[in-house]
XYZ file of C-alpha atoms in Angstrom:
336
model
C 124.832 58.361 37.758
C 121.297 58.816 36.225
C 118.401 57.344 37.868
C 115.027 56.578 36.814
C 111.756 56.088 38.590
C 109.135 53.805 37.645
C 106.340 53.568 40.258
C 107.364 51.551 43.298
C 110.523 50.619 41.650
C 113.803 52.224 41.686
C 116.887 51.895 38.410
C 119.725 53.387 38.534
C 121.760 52.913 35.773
C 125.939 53.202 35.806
C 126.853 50.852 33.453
C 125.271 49.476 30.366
C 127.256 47.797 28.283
C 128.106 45.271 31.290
C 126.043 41.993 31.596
C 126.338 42.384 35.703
C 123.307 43.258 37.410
C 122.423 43.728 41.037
C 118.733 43.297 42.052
C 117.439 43.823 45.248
C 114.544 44.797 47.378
C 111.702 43.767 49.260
C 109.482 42.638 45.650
C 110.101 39.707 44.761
C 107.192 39.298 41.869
C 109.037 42.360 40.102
C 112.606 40.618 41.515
C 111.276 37.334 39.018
C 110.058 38.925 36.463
C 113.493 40.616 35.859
C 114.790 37.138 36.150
C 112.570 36.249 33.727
C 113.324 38.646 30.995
C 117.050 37.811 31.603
C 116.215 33.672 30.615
C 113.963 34.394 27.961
C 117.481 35.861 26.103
C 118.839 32.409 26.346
C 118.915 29.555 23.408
C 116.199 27.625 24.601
C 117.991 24.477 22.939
C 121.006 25.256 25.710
C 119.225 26.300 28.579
C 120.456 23.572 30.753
C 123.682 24.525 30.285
C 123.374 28.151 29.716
C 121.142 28.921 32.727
C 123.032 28.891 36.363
C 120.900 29.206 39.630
C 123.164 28.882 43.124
C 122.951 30.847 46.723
C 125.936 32.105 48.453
C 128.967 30.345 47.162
C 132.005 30.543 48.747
C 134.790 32.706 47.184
C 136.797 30.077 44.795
C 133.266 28.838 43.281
C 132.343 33.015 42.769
C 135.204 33.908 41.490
C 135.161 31.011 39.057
C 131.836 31.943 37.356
C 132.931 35.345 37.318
C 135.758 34.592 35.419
C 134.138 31.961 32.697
C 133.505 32.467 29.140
C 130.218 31.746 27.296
C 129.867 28.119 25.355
C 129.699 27.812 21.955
C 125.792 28.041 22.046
C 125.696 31.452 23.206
C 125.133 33.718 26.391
C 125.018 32.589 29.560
C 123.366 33.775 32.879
C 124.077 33.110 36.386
C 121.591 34.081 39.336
C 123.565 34.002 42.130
C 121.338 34.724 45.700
C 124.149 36.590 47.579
C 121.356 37.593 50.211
C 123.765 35.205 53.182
C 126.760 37.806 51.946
C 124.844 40.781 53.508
C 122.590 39.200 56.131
C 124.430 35.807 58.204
C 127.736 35.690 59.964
C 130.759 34.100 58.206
C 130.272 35.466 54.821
C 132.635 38.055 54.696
C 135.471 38.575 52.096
C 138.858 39.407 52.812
C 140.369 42.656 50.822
C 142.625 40.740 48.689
C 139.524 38.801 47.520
C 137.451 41.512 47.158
C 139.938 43.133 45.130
C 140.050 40.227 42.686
C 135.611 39.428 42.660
C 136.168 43.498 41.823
C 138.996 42.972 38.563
C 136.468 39.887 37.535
C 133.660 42.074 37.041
C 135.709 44.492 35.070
C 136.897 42.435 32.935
C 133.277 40.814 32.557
C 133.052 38.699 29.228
C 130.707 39.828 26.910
C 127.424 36.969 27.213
C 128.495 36.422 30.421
C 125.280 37.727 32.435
C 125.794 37.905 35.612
C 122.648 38.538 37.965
C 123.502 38.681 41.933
C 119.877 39.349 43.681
C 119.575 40.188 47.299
C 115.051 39.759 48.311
C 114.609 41.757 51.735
C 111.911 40.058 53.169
C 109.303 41.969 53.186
C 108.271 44.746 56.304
C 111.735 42.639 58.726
C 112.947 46.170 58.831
C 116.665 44.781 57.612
C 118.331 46.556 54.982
C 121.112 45.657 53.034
C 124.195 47.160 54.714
C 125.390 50.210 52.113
C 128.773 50.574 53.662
C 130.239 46.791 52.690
C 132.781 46.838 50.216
C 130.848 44.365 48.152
C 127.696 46.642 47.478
C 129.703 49.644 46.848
C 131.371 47.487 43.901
C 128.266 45.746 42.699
C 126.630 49.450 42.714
C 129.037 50.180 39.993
C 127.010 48.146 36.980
C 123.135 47.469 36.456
C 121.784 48.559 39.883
C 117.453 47.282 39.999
C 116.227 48.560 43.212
C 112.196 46.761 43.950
C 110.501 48.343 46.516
C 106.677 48.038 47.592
C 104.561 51.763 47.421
C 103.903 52.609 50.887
C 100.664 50.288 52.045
C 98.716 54.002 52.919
C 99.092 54.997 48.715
C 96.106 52.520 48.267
C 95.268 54.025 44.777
C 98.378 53.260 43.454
C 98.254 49.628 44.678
C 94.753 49.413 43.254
C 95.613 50.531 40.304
C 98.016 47.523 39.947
C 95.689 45.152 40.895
C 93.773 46.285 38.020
C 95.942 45.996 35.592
C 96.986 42.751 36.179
C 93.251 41.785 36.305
C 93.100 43.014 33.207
C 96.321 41.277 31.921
C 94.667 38.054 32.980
C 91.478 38.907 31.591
C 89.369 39.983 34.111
C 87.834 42.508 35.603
C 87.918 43.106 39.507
C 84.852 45.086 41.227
C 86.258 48.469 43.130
C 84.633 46.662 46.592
C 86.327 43.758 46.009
C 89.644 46.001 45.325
C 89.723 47.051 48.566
C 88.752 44.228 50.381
C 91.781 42.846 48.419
C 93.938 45.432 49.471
C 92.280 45.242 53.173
C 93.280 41.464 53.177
C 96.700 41.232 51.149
C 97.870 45.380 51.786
C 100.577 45.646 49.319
C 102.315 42.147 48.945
C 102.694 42.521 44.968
C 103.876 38.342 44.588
C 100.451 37.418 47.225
C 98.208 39.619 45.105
C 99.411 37.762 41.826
C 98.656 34.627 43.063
C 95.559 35.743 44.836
C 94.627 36.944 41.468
C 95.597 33.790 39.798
C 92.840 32.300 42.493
C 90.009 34.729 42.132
C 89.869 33.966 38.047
C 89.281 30.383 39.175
C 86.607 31.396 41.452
C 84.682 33.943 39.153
C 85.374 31.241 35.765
C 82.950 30.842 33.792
C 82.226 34.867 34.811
C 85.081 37.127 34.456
C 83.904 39.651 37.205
C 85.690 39.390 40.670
C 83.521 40.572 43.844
C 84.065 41.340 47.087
C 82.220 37.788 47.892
C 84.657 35.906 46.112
C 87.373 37.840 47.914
C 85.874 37.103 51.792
C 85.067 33.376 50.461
C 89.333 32.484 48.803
C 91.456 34.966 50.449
C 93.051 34.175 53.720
C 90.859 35.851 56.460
C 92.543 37.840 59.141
C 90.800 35.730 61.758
C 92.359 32.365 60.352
C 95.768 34.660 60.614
C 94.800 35.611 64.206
C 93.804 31.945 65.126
C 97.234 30.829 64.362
C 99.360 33.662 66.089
C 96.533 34.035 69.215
C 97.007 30.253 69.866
C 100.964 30.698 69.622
C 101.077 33.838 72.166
C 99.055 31.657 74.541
C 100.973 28.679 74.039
C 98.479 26.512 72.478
C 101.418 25.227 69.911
C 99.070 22.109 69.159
C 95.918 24.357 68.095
C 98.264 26.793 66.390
C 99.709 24.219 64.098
C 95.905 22.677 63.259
C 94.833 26.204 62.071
C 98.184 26.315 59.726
C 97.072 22.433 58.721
C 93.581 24.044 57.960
C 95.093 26.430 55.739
C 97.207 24.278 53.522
C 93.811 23.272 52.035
C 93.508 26.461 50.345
C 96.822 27.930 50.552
C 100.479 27.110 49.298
C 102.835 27.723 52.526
C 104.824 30.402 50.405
C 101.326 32.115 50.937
C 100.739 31.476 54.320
C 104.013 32.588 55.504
C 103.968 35.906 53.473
C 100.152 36.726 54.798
C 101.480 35.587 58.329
C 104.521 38.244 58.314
C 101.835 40.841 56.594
C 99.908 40.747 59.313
C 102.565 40.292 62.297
C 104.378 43.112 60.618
C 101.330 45.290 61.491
C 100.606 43.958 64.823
C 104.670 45.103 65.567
C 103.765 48.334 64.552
C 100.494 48.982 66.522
C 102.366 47.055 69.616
C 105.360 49.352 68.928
C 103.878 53.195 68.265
C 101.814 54.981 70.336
C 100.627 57.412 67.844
C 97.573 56.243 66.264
C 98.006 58.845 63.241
C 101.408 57.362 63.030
C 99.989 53.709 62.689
C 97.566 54.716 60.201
C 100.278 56.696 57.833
C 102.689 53.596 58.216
C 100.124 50.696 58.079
C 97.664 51.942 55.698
C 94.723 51.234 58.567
C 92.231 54.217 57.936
C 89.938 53.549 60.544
C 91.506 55.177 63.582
C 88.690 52.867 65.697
C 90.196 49.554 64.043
C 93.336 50.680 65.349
C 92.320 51.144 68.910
C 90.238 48.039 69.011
C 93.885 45.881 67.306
C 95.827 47.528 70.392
C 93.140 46.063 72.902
C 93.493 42.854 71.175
C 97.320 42.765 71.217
C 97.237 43.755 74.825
C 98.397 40.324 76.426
C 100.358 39.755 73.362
C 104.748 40.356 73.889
C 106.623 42.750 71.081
C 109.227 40.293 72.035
C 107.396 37.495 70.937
C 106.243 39.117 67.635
C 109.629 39.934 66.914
C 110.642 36.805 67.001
C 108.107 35.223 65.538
C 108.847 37.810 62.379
C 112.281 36.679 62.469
C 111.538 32.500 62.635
C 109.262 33.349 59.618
C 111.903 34.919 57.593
C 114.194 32.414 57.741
C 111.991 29.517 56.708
C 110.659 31.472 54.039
C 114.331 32.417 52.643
C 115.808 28.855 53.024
C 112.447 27.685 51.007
C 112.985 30.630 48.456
C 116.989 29.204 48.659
C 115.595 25.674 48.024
C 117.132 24.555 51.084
C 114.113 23.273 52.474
C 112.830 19.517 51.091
C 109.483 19.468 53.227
C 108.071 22.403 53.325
C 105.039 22.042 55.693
C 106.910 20.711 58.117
C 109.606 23.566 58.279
C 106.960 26.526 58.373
C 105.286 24.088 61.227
C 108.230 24.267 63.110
C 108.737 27.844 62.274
C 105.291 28.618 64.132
C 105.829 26.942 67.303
C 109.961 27.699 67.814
């Protein structure tokens, strides 16, 4: 089974000629753009019809997209989100009908794409499970593994940033780089859109600085507003700071920066190494680090654990579409 590394990403190729892909991992900007490239095959004219989007089904609606055959307008592609299969209770299938999902994909008709994408939220520490029956089979055709470089390999994240600056046009000061990375660490999706933001900011100029990154960029003190307020049980307070937000900030981007940062405060709460926090966070000031674990001092790992968790599932069931209001879920997320 060959593999192939490209930067942060991982392919590993089995199988061609099958339209069956798996695609999984913690980046989801590199996740979509794969998604992308998949649509832009399709007869725009059919795309309605052509282009299938569901999460989880149960085993008779699976098993009946596996087995269908492309319209007369061409190819087809389902995205099916089987990220419930690996990570919530009840989702299990039974040998016999893992044997037959397994004889489906097999016998996969040509222009039937197939794309069954698994996002591990990013820095939850859960991992799909390697020894199910399911991901051994699905390992058998187009395996896309997305993975974000280690936060400490800043050069390699900056050099990203600046090529994507450049692909929109722009070019991005080395201060404001790593005040970028300093903010955002090495959330490839927030960086894009922070990007997106920063153009706006510099227009009619197209030269981001580190100004323009302090002034539109979520600050780690609005981040430690919200979360200090929570751990003292000023819900009220905690839930005005996220309201405060929302005027500069889609809650996709809230709730990503949020778990960024929590993920780091776990990690400073949860080693007592300080070179060890600084390899796995990316912190290189070993003073920072010290000064974070005086801060965090009357804050609970229990609590930040938790808080991790209630923050992953309102950003999957948004990401799922299973969430109509939006503001209103992550709201409840932060005070649960």
């Amino acid at each position: 089974m060959p593999k192939y590394y490209f930067g942060h990403f991982v392919i590993l190729v089995y199988n061609q000629l099958m339209a069956v892909y798996f695609i999984f991992g913690e980046d989801d900007y590199n996740i979509d753009l794969k998604l992308g490239e998949l649509r832009s095959k399709l007869n725009p004219d059919f795309l309605s019809m052509s282009y299938k989007s569901m999460s989880a089904p149960d085993f008779d609606t699976l098993i009946n997209i596996l087995r269908s055959s492309p319209m007369m307008f061409g190819s087809s592609l389902s995205v099916i989100d089987i990220a419930d299969y690996f990570f919530k209770d009840g989702y299990n299938f039974d040998d016999k009908e893992i044997s037959q999902i397994e004889t489906a994909l097999n016998d996969n008709i040509d222009g039937n794409d197939i794309a069954f994408v698994v996002r591990c939220s990013y820095g939850d520490g859960k991992k799909i499970d390697t020894r199910r029956k399911l991901y051994k089979i699905l390992t058998k055709f187009n395996t896309l593994e997305y993975q974000f470089p280690p936060t400490y390999k800043t050069a390699e994240i900056a050099s990203w940033i600046k090529n994507r600056a450049k692909e929109k046009e722009i070019k991005i000061n080395d201060d404001a780089t790593e005040e970028l990375i300093e903010q955002i660490g090495n959330n490839f999706m927030q960086l894009n859109s922070e990007l997106d933001k920063l153009k706006l900011a510099a227009y009619p100029d197209k030269t981001v600085t580190k100004k323009m990154v302090e002034d539109n960029c979520i600050s780690k003190e609005d981040l430690f507003n919200i979360t200090n307020f929570l751990m003292r049980n000023e819900k009220d307070k905690a839930v005005l700071e996220f309201k405060q937000l929302l005027d500069k900030k889609h809650p996709l981007e809230i709730l990503s920066a949020l778990q960024t940062m929590i993920r780091q405060w776990i990690i400073i709460k949860s080693k007592s190494s300080v070179q060890e926090i600084m390899d796995i966070t990316g912190i290189r000031s070993d003073y920072k680090i010290k000064l974070m674990k005086n801060d965090l001092k009357t804050v609970s790992l229990k609590d930040l654990v938790q808080l991790k968790e209630n923050l992953f599932d309102v950003e999957y069931r948004i990401k799922a579409g299973k969430v109509l209001d939006m503001e209103s879920e992550v709201e409840i997320a932060i005070i649960r």
